[in-house]
């Protein structure tokens, strides 16, 4: 990096960037550090689950392991949705317990996603031991998984196989 000192303001610069007093953006970032950490972890999980989905698509629908892997993938997606919900609540309430639930959920999804991706890439028949939350309807149309509302299955996917 080119470190130089500007003659006019005597403020040090790094590659053309002024290093000076904190800006309002810096204050916002410090105030919303939990949000930024959750966003970074969610981005990691999203990429991981996208890769898992691509590997899952390589399995044939008639493969006996396909239904099991699809169930494991769905369980991971549900856990990711719960973590996103807790991060949304954390933004609104600034509750540390909600942020902890969100960050813990994202970390668990990343860890389990790596395991599932490894199993799919190796073609292993080993089962991933994962428990899915059971969606409940609490007297409404909305389904909940451990206090987090989940998106309903609006357009189910139907797989047709020709003869």
Tab-separated table of N, CA and C in Angstrom:
chain	number	residue	atom	x	y	z
A	1	UNK	N	0.837	-1.181	0.000
A	1	UNK	CA	0.000	0.000	0.000
A	1	UNK	C	0.882	1.245	0.000
A	2	UNK	N	0.429	2.239	-0.699
A	2	UNK	CA	1.157	3.492	-0.739
A	2	UNK	C	0.702	4.368	0.411
A	3	UNK	N	1.608	4.617	1.347
A	3	UNK	CA	1.267	5.489	2.462
A	3	UNK	C	1.904	6.835	2.191
A	4	UNK	N	1.087	7.843	2.188
A	4	UNK	CA	1.606	9.178	1.930
A	4	UNK	C	0.856	10.178	2.794
A	5	UNK	N	1.416	11.330	2.939
A	5	UNK	CA	0.804	12.373	3.751
A	5	UNK	C	0.458	13.533	2.833
A	6	UNK	N	-0.776	13.947	2.875
A	6	UNK	CA	-1.242	15.059	2.055
A	6	UNK	C	-0.696	16.361	2.640
A	7	UNK	N	-0.179	17.236	1.789
A	7	UNK	CA	0.380	18.504	2.265
A	7	UNK	C	-0.694	19.454	2.764
A	8	UNK	N	-1.866	19.453	2.145
A	8	UNK	CA	-2.883	20.446	2.481
A	8	UNK	C	-3.526	20.184	3.846
A	9	UNK	N	-3.856	18.937	4.148
A	9	UNK	CA	-4.564	18.671	5.400
A	9	UNK	C	-3.696	17.934	6.410
A	10	UNK	N	-2.547	17.426	5.978
A	10	UNK	CA	-1.646	16.646	6.808
A	10	UNK	C	-2.351	15.425	7.400
A	11	UNK	N	-3.359	14.912	6.686
A	11	UNK	CA	-4.071	13.708	7.089
A	11	UNK	C	-3.482	12.536	6.336
A	12	UNK	N	-3.049	11.461	7.013
A	12	UNK	CA	-2.455	10.328	6.299
A	12	UNK	C	-3.474	9.657	5.394
A	13	UNK	N	-3.007	9.146	4.269
A	13	UNK	CA	-3.889	8.441	3.341
A	13	UNK	C	-3.286	7.099	2.997
A	14	UNK	N	-4.142	6.143	2.720
A	14	UNK	CA	-3.731	4.827	2.244
A	14	UNK	C	-4.383	4.608	0.894
A	15	UNK	N	-3.581	4.529	-0.130
A	15	UNK	CA	-4.077	4.315	-1.490
A	15	UNK	C	-5.205	5.274	-1.844
A	16	UNK	N	-5.055	6.518	-1.499
A	16	UNK	CA	-6.045	7.524	-1.864
A	16	UNK	C	-7.209	7.652	-0.897
A	17	UNK	N	-7.264	6.841	0.152
A	17	UNK	CA	-8.351	6.922	1.118
A	17	UNK	C	-7.905	7.769	2.303
A	18	UNK	N	-8.728	8.705	2.686
A	18	UNK	CA	-8.420	9.568	3.809
A	18	UNK	C	-8.679	8.835	5.116
A	19	UNK	N	-7.720	8.871	6.017
A	19	UNK	CA	-7.886	8.297	7.344
A	19	UNK	C	-8.109	9.465	8.278
A	20	UNK	N	-9.288	9.611	8.766
A	20	UNK	CA	-9.607	10.749	9.614
A	20	UNK	C	-10.581	10.350	10.691
A	21	UNK	N	-11.331	11.319	11.169
A	21	UNK	CA	-12.282	11.038	12.247
A	21	UNK	C	-13.392	10.101	11.770
A	22	UNK	N	-14.001	9.355	12.706
A	22	UNK	CA	-15.068	8.434	12.306
A	22	UNK	C	-16.230	9.168	11.656
A	23	UNK	N	-16.769	8.540	10.651
A	23	UNK	CA	-17.903	9.125	9.951
A	23	UNK	C	-19.195	8.568	10.522
A	24	UNK	N	-20.316	9.051	10.046
A	24	UNK	CA	-21.603	8.519	10.500
A	24	UNK	C	-21.750	7.061	10.083
A	25	UNK	N	-21.118	6.668	8.964
A	25	UNK	CA	-21.166	5.279	8.520
A	25	UNK	C	-20.445	4.381	9.523
A	26	UNK	N	-19.317	4.841	10.032
A	26	UNK	CA	-18.572	4.075	11.022
A	26	UNK	C	-19.402	3.913	12.289
A	27	UNK	N	-20.052	4.964	12.720
A	27	UNK	CA	-20.898	4.888	13.909
A	27	UNK	C	-22.035	3.900	13.685
A	28	UNK	N	-22.627	3.919	12.507
A	28	UNK	CA	-23.709	2.970	12.201
A	28	UNK	C	-23.170	1.549	12.238
A	29	UNK	N	-21.977	1.335	11.675
A	29	UNK	CA	-21.404	-0.006	11.642
A	29	UNK	C	-21.132	-0.517	13.050
A	30	UNK	N	-20.617	0.339	13.914
A	30	UNK	CA	-20.353	-0.084	15.287
A	30	UNK	C	-21.651	-0.385	16.034
A	31	UNK	N	-22.671	0.406	15.772
A	31	UNK	CA	-23.963	0.209	16.434
A	31	UNK	C	-24.646	-1.056	15.934
A	32	UNK	N	-24.404	-1.431	14.688
A	32	UNK	CA	-25.064	-2.582	14.073
A	32	UNK	C	-24.087	-3.715	13.787
A	33	UNK	N	-23.104	-3.892	14.643
A	33	UNK	CA	-22.096	-4.914	14.429
A	33	UNK	C	-22.698	-6.319	14.412
A	34	UNK	N	-23.678	-6.565	15.267
A	34	UNK	CA	-24.330	-7.881	15.289
A	34	UNK	C	-25.025	-8.146	13.961
A	35	UNK	N	-25.672	-7.132	13.405
A	35	UNK	CA	-26.340	-7.286	12.118
A	35	UNK	C	-25.328	-7.642	11.032
A	36	UNK	N	-24.198	-6.958	11.023
A	36	UNK	CA	-23.182	-7.209	10.006
A	36	UNK	C	-22.599	-8.619	10.154
A	37	UNK	N	-22.385	-9.066	11.390
A	37	UNK	CA	-21.884	-10.425	11.619
A	37	UNK	C	-22.905	-11.453	11.136
A	38	UNK	N	-24.181	-11.219	11.445
A	38	UNK	CA	-25.230	-12.146	11.018
A	38	UNK	C	-25.341	-12.164	9.494
A	39	UNK	N	-25.241	-11.005	8.858
A	39	UNK	CA	-25.324	-10.936	7.394
A	39	UNK	C	-24.185	-11.717	6.758
A	40	UNK	N	-22.988	-11.581	7.329
A	40	UNK	CA	-21.828	-12.308	6.802
A	40	UNK	C	-22.024	-13.812	6.960
A	41	UNK	N	-22.520	-14.238	8.119
A	41	UNK	CA	-22.746	-15.671	8.345
A	41	UNK	C	-23.876	-16.191	7.457
A	42	UNK	N	-24.930	-15.392	7.267
A	42	UNK	CA	-26.026	-15.804	6.398
A	42	UNK	C	-25.539	-15.959	4.961
A	43	UNK	N	-24.685	-15.053	4.510
A	43	UNK	CA	-24.148	-15.149	3.147
A	43	UNK	C	-23.350	-16.435	2.976
A	44	UNK	N	-22.577	-16.805	3.995
A	44	UNK	CA	-21.804	-18.042	3.955
A	44	UNK	C	-22.732	-19.252	3.874
A	45	UNK	N	-23.778	-19.245	4.709
A	45	UNK	CA	-24.742	-20.353	4.729
A	45	UNK	C	-25.464	-20.458	3.394
A	46	UNK	N	-25.856	-19.323	2.846
A	46	UNK	CA	-26.583	-19.314	1.577
A	46	UNK	C	-25.745	-19.919	0.458
A	47	UNK	N	-24.470	-19.568	0.397
A	47	UNK	CA	-23.591	-20.151	-0.612
A	47	UNK	C	-23.410	-21.650	-0.386
A	48	UNK	N	-23.259	-22.032	0.882
A	48	UNK	CA	-23.083	-23.449	1.212
A	48	UNK	C	-24.315	-24.247	0.797
A	49	UNK	N	-25.499	-23.768	1.139
A	49	UNK	CA	-26.711	-24.494	0.792
A	49	UNK	C	-26.962	-24.494	-0.716
A	50	UNK	N	-26.510	-23.457	-1.403
A	50	UNK	CA	-26.596	-23.450	-2.863
A	50	UNK	C	-25.736	-24.549	-3.465
A	51	UNK	N	-24.526	-24.725	-2.924
A	51	UNK	CA	-23.651	-25.804	-3.405
A	51	UNK	C	-24.246	-27.172	-3.089
A	52	UNK	N	-24.841	-27.305	-1.891
A	52	UNK	CA	-25.487	-28.572	-1.530
A	52	UNK	C	-26.623	-28.866	-2.505
A	53	UNK	N	-27.396	-27.845	-2.850
A	53	UNK	CA	-28.512	-28.014	-3.774
A	53	UNK	C	-28.023	-28.472	-5.151
A	54	UNK	N	-26.906	-27.922	-5.611
A	54	UNK	CA	-26.351	-28.345	-6.899
A	54	UNK	C	-25.913	-29.802	-6.862
A	55	UNK	N	-25.285	-30.211	-5.772
A	55	UNK	CA	-24.863	-31.610	-5.636
A	55	UNK	C	-26.076	-32.531	-5.518
A	56	UNK	N	-27.099	-32.058	-4.827
A	56	UNK	CA	-28.321	-32.847	-4.667
A	56	UNK	C	-29.005	-33.074	-6.015
A	57	UNK	N	-28.920	-32.075	-6.884
A	57	UNK	CA	-29.539	-32.190	-8.205
A	57	UNK	C	-28.847	-33.251	-9.064
A	58	UNK	N	-27.603	-33.593	-8.722
A	58	UNK	CA	-26.879	-34.613	-9.487
A	58	UNK	C	-27.375	-36.020	-9.171
A	59	UNK	N	-28.036	-36.188	-8.023
A	59	UNK	CA	-28.607	-37.493	-7.694
A	59	UNK	C	-29.848	-37.721	-8.539
A	60	UNK	N	-30.076	-38.934	-8.924
A	60	UNK	CA	-31.289	-39.252	-9.663
A	60	UNK	C	-32.480	-39.334	-8.714
A	61	UNK	N	-33.657	-39.024	-9.224
A	61	UNK	CA	-34.862	-39.077	-8.388
A	61	UNK	C	-35.202	-40.501	-7.973
A	62	UNK	N	-34.697	-41.463	-8.719
A	62	UNK	CA	-34.947	-42.860	-8.378
A	62	UNK	C	-33.875	-43.427	-7.454
A	63	UNK	N	-32.864	-42.618	-7.126
A	63	UNK	CA	-31.815	-43.027	-6.190
A	63	UNK	C	-32.438	-43.200	-4.804
A	64	UNK	N	-32.208	-44.333	-4.142
A	64	UNK	CA	-32.818	-44.549	-2.822
A	64	UNK	C	-32.354	-43.547	-1.769
A	65	UNK	N	-31.198	-42.930	-1.974
A	65	UNK	CA	-30.677	-41.964	-1.018
A	65	UNK	C	-31.221	-40.551	-1.260
A	66	UNK	N	-31.840	-40.335	-2.423
A	66	UNK	CA	-32.305	-38.990	-2.794
A	66	UNK	C	-33.304	-38.423	-1.786
A	67	UNK	N	-34.288	-39.209	-1.407
A	67	UNK	CA	-35.318	-38.714	-0.486
A	67	UNK	C	-34.706	-38.367	0.866
A	68	UNK	N	-33.776	-39.188	1.328
A	68	UNK	CA	-33.121	-38.912	2.624
A	68	UNK	C	-32.309	-37.628	2.538
A	69	UNK	N	-31.512	-37.456	1.469
A	69	UNK	CA	-30.689	-36.249	1.321
A	69	UNK	C	-31.575	-35.002	1.166
A	70	UNK	N	-32.689	-35.145	0.471
A	70	UNK	CA	-33.608	-34.028	0.320
A	70	UNK	C	-34.204	-33.636	1.672
A	71	UNK	N	-34.531	-34.614	2.490
A	71	UNK	CA	-35.036	-34.334	3.836
A	71	UNK	C	-33.997	-33.631	4.695
A	72	UNK	N	-32.739	-34.051	4.584
A	72	UNK	CA	-31.656	-33.405	5.326
A	72	UNK	C	-31.459	-31.965	4.858
A	73	UNK	N	-31.535	-31.774	3.546
A	73	UNK	CA	-31.415	-30.425	2.987
A	73	UNK	C	-32.559	-29.536	3.476
A	74	UNK	N	-33.773	-30.053	3.469
A	74	UNK	CA	-34.927	-29.285	3.930
A	74	UNK	C	-34.796	-28.924	5.403
A	75	UNK	N	-34.269	-29.845	6.209
A	75	UNK	CA	-34.057	-29.566	7.631
A	75	UNK	C	-33.055	-28.428	7.809
A	76	UNK	N	-31.999	-28.426	6.987
A	76	UNK	CA	-31.016	-27.340	7.051
A	76	UNK	C	-31.629	-26.011	6.623
A	77	UNK	N	-32.452	-26.037	5.587
A	77	UNK	CA	-33.118	-24.805	5.128
A	77	UNK	C	-34.035	-24.253	6.214
A	78	UNK	N	-34.723	-25.129	6.912
A	78	UNK	CA	-35.604	-24.707	7.987
A	78	UNK	C	-34.801	-24.069	9.124
A	79	UNK	N	-33.672	-24.649	9.466
A	79	UNK	CA	-32.814	-24.075	10.504
A	79	UNK	C	-32.267	-22.719	10.075
A	80	UNK	N	-31.945	-22.592	8.798
A	80	UNK	CA	-31.463	-21.311	8.271
A	80	UNK	C	-32.564	-20.253	8.341
A	81	UNK	N	-33.789	-20.653	8.023
A	81	UNK	CA	-34.929	-19.716	8.101
A	81	UNK	C	-35.159	-19.262	9.534
A	82	UNK	N	-35.010	-20.181	10.480
A	82	UNK	CA	-35.158	-19.810	11.888
A	82	UNK	C	-34.080	-18.816	12.304
A	83	UNK	N	-32.837	-19.045	11.879
A	83	UNK	CA	-31.742	-18.137	12.216
A	83	UNK	C	-31.985	-16.754	11.605
A	84	UNK	N	-32.490	-16.718	10.388
A	84	UNK	CA	-32.814	-15.426	9.751
A	84	UNK	C	-33.899	-14.704	10.528
A	85	UNK	N	-34.890	-15.449	11.006
A	85	UNK	CA	-35.972	-14.844	11.786
A	85	UNK	C	-35.421	-14.231	13.070
A	86	UNK	N	-34.567	-14.982	13.766
A	86	UNK	CA	-34.005	-14.464	15.013
A	86	UNK	C	-33.125	-13.245	14.757
A	87	UNK	N	-32.442	-13.198	13.613
A	87	UNK	CA	-31.643	-12.011	13.308
A	87	UNK	C	-32.547	-10.820	13.001
A	88	UNK	N	-33.678	-11.054	12.356
A	88	UNK	CA	-34.635	-9.968	12.102
A	88	UNK	C	-35.198	-9.433	13.407
A	89	UNK	N	-35.508	-10.341	14.330
A	89	UNK	CA	-36.009	-9.915	15.638
A	89	UNK	C	-34.911	-9.163	16.388
A	90	UNK	N	-33.672	-9.634	16.278
A	90	UNK	CA	-32.552	-8.962	16.931
A	90	UNK	C	-32.354	-7.545	16.436
A	91	UNK	N	-32.569	-7.316	15.134
A	91	UNK	CA	-32.468	-5.959	14.593
A	91	UNK	C	-33.523	-5.059	15.229
A	92	UNK	N	-34.736	-5.581	15.356
A	92	UNK	CA	-35.839	-4.766	15.881
A	92	UNK	C	-35.738	-4.537	17.383
A	93	UNK	N	-35.347	-5.571	18.130
A	93	UNK	CA	-35.375	-5.469	19.588
A	93	UNK	C	-34.018	-5.195	20.218
A	94	UNK	N	-32.943	-5.401	19.470
A	94	UNK	CA	-31.575	-5.288	19.991
A	94	UNK	C	-31.319	-6.285	21.126
A	95	UNK	N	-32.074	-7.371	21.137
A	95	UNK	CA	-31.964	-8.390	22.173
A	95	UNK	C	-30.743	-9.272	21.933
A	96	UNK	N	-29.881	-9.372	22.938
A	96	UNK	CA	-28.679	-10.194	22.797
A	96	UNK	C	-29.028	-11.671	22.681
A	97	UNK	N	-30.088	-12.094	23.349
A	97	UNK	CA	-30.452	-13.512	23.277
A	97	UNK	C	-30.911	-13.884	21.865
A	98	UNK	N	-31.633	-12.971	21.188
A	98	UNK	CA	-32.039	-13.244	19.808
A	98	UNK	C	-30.831	-13.278	18.880
A	99	UNK	N	-29.870	-12.379	19.097
A	99	UNK	CA	-28.660	-12.386	18.279
A	99	UNK	C	-27.872	-13.667	18.501
A	100	UNK	N	-27.813	-14.113	19.759
A	100	UNK	CA	-27.095	-15.361	20.042
A	100	UNK	C	-27.769	-16.538	19.347
A	101	UNK	N	-29.109	-16.573	19.372
A	101	UNK	CA	-29.840	-17.645	18.680
A	101	UNK	C	-29.557	-17.600	17.180
A	102	UNK	N	-29.543	-16.395	16.615
A	102	UNK	CA	-29.305	-16.243	15.172
A	102	UNK	C	-27.899	-16.694	14.807
A	103	UNK	N	-26.903	-16.189	15.517
A	103	UNK	CA	-25.520	-16.525	15.192
A	103	UNK	C	-25.235	-18.004	15.439
A	104	UNK	N	-25.808	-18.561	16.502
A	104	UNK	CA	-25.652	-19.986	16.769
A	104	UNK	C	-26.303	-20.806	15.658
A	105	UNK	N	-27.492	-20.371	15.204
A	105	UNK	CA	-28.189	-21.065	14.121
A	105	UNK	C	-27.413	-21.038	12.818
A	106	UNK	N	-26.848	-19.877	12.480
A	106	UNK	CA	-26.052	-19.776	11.254
A	106	UNK	C	-24.800	-20.643	11.346
A	107	UNK	N	-24.152	-20.645	12.510
A	107	UNK	CA	-22.946	-21.465	12.679
A	107	UNK	C	-23.288	-22.951	12.545
A	108	UNK	N	-24.404	-23.366	13.139
A	108	UNK	CA	-24.825	-24.764	13.052
A	108	UNK	C	-25.167	-25.140	11.609
A	109	UNK	N	-25.857	-24.252	10.895
A	109	UNK	CA	-26.193	-24.513	9.487
A	109	UNK	C	-24.935	-24.641	8.636
A	110	UNK	N	-23.954	-23.798	8.898
A	110	UNK	CA	-22.703	-23.868	8.144
A	110	UNK	C	-22.003	-25.193	8.411
A	111	UNK	N	-21.916	-25.576	9.673
A	111	UNK	CA	-21.244	-26.824	10.029
A	111	UNK	C	-21.959	-28.024	9.418
A	112	UNK	N	-23.278	-28.075	9.577
A	112	UNK	CA	-24.033	-29.207	9.047
A	112	UNK	C	-24.068	-29.197	7.526
A	113	UNK	N	-24.094	-27.999	6.928
A	113	UNK	CA	-24.064	-27.890	5.472
A	113	UNK	C	-22.775	-28.432	4.895
A	114	UNK	N	-21.638	-28.146	5.565
A	114	UNK	CA	-20.348	-28.685	5.116
A	114	UNK	C	-20.347	-30.203	5.195
A	115	UNK	N	-20.946	-30.734	6.272
A	115	UNK	CA	-21.019	-32.190	6.411
A	115	UNK	C	-21.849	-32.802	5.277
A	116	UNK	N	-23.007	-32.203	5.012
A	116	UNK	CA	-23.878	-32.728	3.960
A	116	UNK	C	-23.218	-32.600	2.592
A	117	UNK	N	-22.559	-31.488	2.346
A	117	UNK	CA	-21.855	-31.294	1.070
A	117	UNK	C	-20.768	-32.350	0.899
A	118	UNK	N	-20.030	-32.617	1.965
A	118	UNK	CA	-18.987	-33.641	1.899
A	118	UNK	C	-19.561	-35.021	1.595
A	119	UNK	N	-20.690	-35.344	2.234
A	119	UNK	CA	-21.333	-36.636	1.983
A	119	UNK	C	-21.789	-36.746	0.534
A	120	UNK	N	-22.361	-35.671	0.006
A	120	UNK	CA	-22.834	-35.684	-1.376
A	120	UNK	C	-21.675	-35.768	-2.365
A	121	UNK	N	-20.609	-35.015	-2.122
A	121	UNK	CA	-19.471	-35.023	-3.042
A	121	UNK	C	-18.758	-36.370	-3.056
A	122	UNK	N	-18.703	-37.029	-1.912
A	122	UNK	CA	-18.050	-38.350	-1.845
A	122	UNK	C	-18.972	-39.473	-2.300
A	123	UNK	N	-20.252	-39.188	-2.440
A	123	UNK	CA	-21.205	-40.232	-2.800
A	123	UNK	C	-21.441	-41.210	-1.664
A	124	UNK	N	-21.241	-40.752	-0.451
A	124	UNK	CA	-21.358	-41.601	0.724
A	124	UNK	C	-22.818	-41.955	1.012
A	125	UNK	N	-23.015	-43.140	1.506
A	125	UNK	CA	-24.352	-43.578	1.903
A	125	UNK	C	-24.594	-43.319	3.391
A	126	UNK	N	-23.576	-42.780	4.057
A	126	UNK	CA	-23.691	-42.457	5.479
A	126	UNK	C	-24.788	-41.413	5.673
A	127	UNK	N	-25.578	-41.571	6.720
A	127	UNK	CA	-26.679	-40.648	6.971
A	127	UNK	C	-26.218	-39.503	7.859
A	128	UNK	N	-26.736	-38.324	7.587
A	128	UNK	CA	-26.454	-37.145	8.399
A	128	UNK	C	-27.489	-37.115	9.518
A	129	UNK	N	-27.023	-37.161	10.735
A	129	UNK	CA	-27.935	-37.177	11.882
A	129	UNK	C	-28.375	-35.744	12.180
A	130	UNK	N	-29.539	-35.388	11.685
A	130	UNK	CA	-30.066	-34.037	11.885
A	130	UNK	C	-31.551	-34.135	12.193
A	131	UNK	N	-31.962	-33.375	13.184
A	131	UNK	CA	-33.370	-33.362	13.563
A	131	UNK	C	-34.012	-32.090	13.028
A	132	UNK	N	-35.083	-32.258	12.309
A	132	UNK	CA	-35.800	-31.103	11.771
A	132	UNK	C	-36.836	-30.641	12.789
A	133	UNK	N	-37.019	-29.346	12.872
A	133	UNK	CA	-38.080	-28.802	13.709
A	133	UNK	C	-39.418	-29.185	13.105
A	134	UNK	N	-40.369	-29.452	13.956
A	134	UNK	CA	-41.694	-29.822	13.475
A	134	UNK	C	-42.536	-28.551	13.364
A	135	UNK	N	-42.979	-28.210	12.143
A	135	UNK	CA	-43.820	-27.015	11.986
A	135	UNK	C	-45.178	-27.209	12.666
A	136	UNK	N	-45.593	-26.191	13.397
A	136	UNK	CA	-46.883	-26.215	14.087
A	136	UNK	C	-47.730	-25.060	13.603
A	137	UNK	N	-49.047	-25.244	13.605
A	137	UNK	CA	-49.959	-24.190	13.137
A	137	UNK	C	-50.600	-23.458	14.287
A	138	UNK	N	-50.449	-23.300	15.327
A	138	UNK	CA	-50.998	-22.534	16.446
A	138	UNK	C	-52.326	-21.824	16.175
A	139	UNK	N	-53.248	-22.488	15.524
A	139	UNK	CA	-54.566	-21.914	15.272
A	139	UNK	C	-54.619	-20.875	14.169
A	140	UNK	N	-53.574	-20.757	13.371
A	140	UNK	CA	-53.556	-19.803	12.258
A	140	UNK	C	-53.116	-20.530	10.996
A	141	UNK	N	-53.133	-19.800	9.880
A	141	UNK	CA	-52.648	-20.378	8.626
A	141	UNK	C	-51.132	-20.457	8.603
A	142	UNK	N	-50.479	-19.634	9.397
A	142	UNK	CA	-49.025	-19.568	9.404
A	142	UNK	C	-48.468	-20.728	10.220
A	143	UNK	N	-47.457	-21.381	9.674
A	143	UNK	CA	-46.783	-22.446	10.403
A	143	UNK	C	-45.559	-21.872	11.110
A	144	UNK	N	-45.277	-22.404	12.293
A	144	UNK	CA	-44.153	-21.949	13.093
A	144	UNK	C	-43.223	-23.115	13.371
A	145	UNK	N	-41.938	-22.831	13.374
A	145	UNK	CA	-40.918	-23.806	13.769
A	145	UNK	C	-40.144	-23.170	14.921
A	146	UNK	N	-40.414	-23.624	16.130
A	146	UNK	CA	-39.751	-23.062	17.319
A	146	UNK	C	-39.896	-21.541	17.385
A	147	UNK	N	-41.100	-21.045	17.344
A	147	UNK	CA	-41.445	-19.615	17.446
A	147	UNK	C	-41.091	-18.788	16.216
A	148	UNK	N	-40.515	-19.377	15.196
A	148	UNK	CA	-40.177	-18.645	13.979
A	148	UNK	C	-41.179	-19.001	12.887
A	149	UNK	N	-41.853	-17.988	12.307
A	149	UNK	CA	-42.783	-18.287	11.213
A	149	UNK	C	-42.016	-18.767	9.988
A	150	UNK	N	-42.584	-19.720	9.290
A	150	UNK	CA	-41.918	-20.241	8.098
A	150	UNK	C	-42.801	-20.007	6.879
A	151	UNK	N	-42.174	-19.919	5.745
A	151	UNK	CA	-42.876	-19.662	4.494
A	151	UNK	C	-43.677	-20.908	4.118
A	152	UNK	N	-44.954	-20.727	3.800
A	152	UNK	CA	-45.762	-21.897	3.418
A	152	UNK	C	-45.359	-22.422	2.046
A	153	UNK	N	-45.686	-23.657	1.811
A	153	UNK	CA	-45.422	-24.263	0.503
A	153	UNK	C	-46.525	-23.820	-0.451
A	154	UNK	N	-46.267	-22.729	-1.144
A	154	UNK	CA	-47.268	-22.143	-2.027
A	154	UNK	C	-47.360	-22.919	-3.333
A	155	UNK	N	-46.206	-23.270	-3.861
A	155	UNK	CA	-46.168	-23.933	-5.155
A	155	UNK	C	-45.330	-25.197	-5.028
A	156	UNK	N	-45.935	-26.302	-4.632
A	156	UNK	CA	-45.138	-27.520	-4.466
A	156	UNK	C	-44.577	-27.991	-5.789
A	157	UNK	N	-43.418	-28.599	-5.710
A	157	UNK	CA	-42.753	-29.119	-6.905
A	157	UNK	C	-43.229	-30.544	-7.147
A	158	UNK	N	-43.657	-30.827	-8.350
A	158	UNK	CA	-44.100	-32.149	-8.734
A	158	UNK	C	-43.092	-32.704	-9.723
A	159	UNK	N	-42.583	-33.876	-9.428
A	159	UNK	CA	-41.580	-34.487	-10.301
A	159	UNK	C	-42.278	-35.579	-11.096
A	160	UNK	N	-42.266	-35.433	-12.417
A	160	UNK	CA	-42.854	-36.408	-13.306
A	160	UNK	C	-41.760	-37.217	-13.965
A	161	UNK	N	-41.955	-38.487	-14.040
A	161	UNK	CA	-40.972	-39.339	-14.683
A	161	UNK	C	-41.637	-40.065	-15.841
A	162	UNK	N	-41.023	-39.926	-16.991
A	162	UNK	CA	-41.591	-40.556	-18.186
A	162	UNK	C	-41.283	-42.045	-18.232
A	163	UNK	N	-41.952	-42.721	-19.163
A	163	UNK	CA	-41.727	-44.171	-19.276
A	163	UNK	C	-40.643	-44.476	-20.283
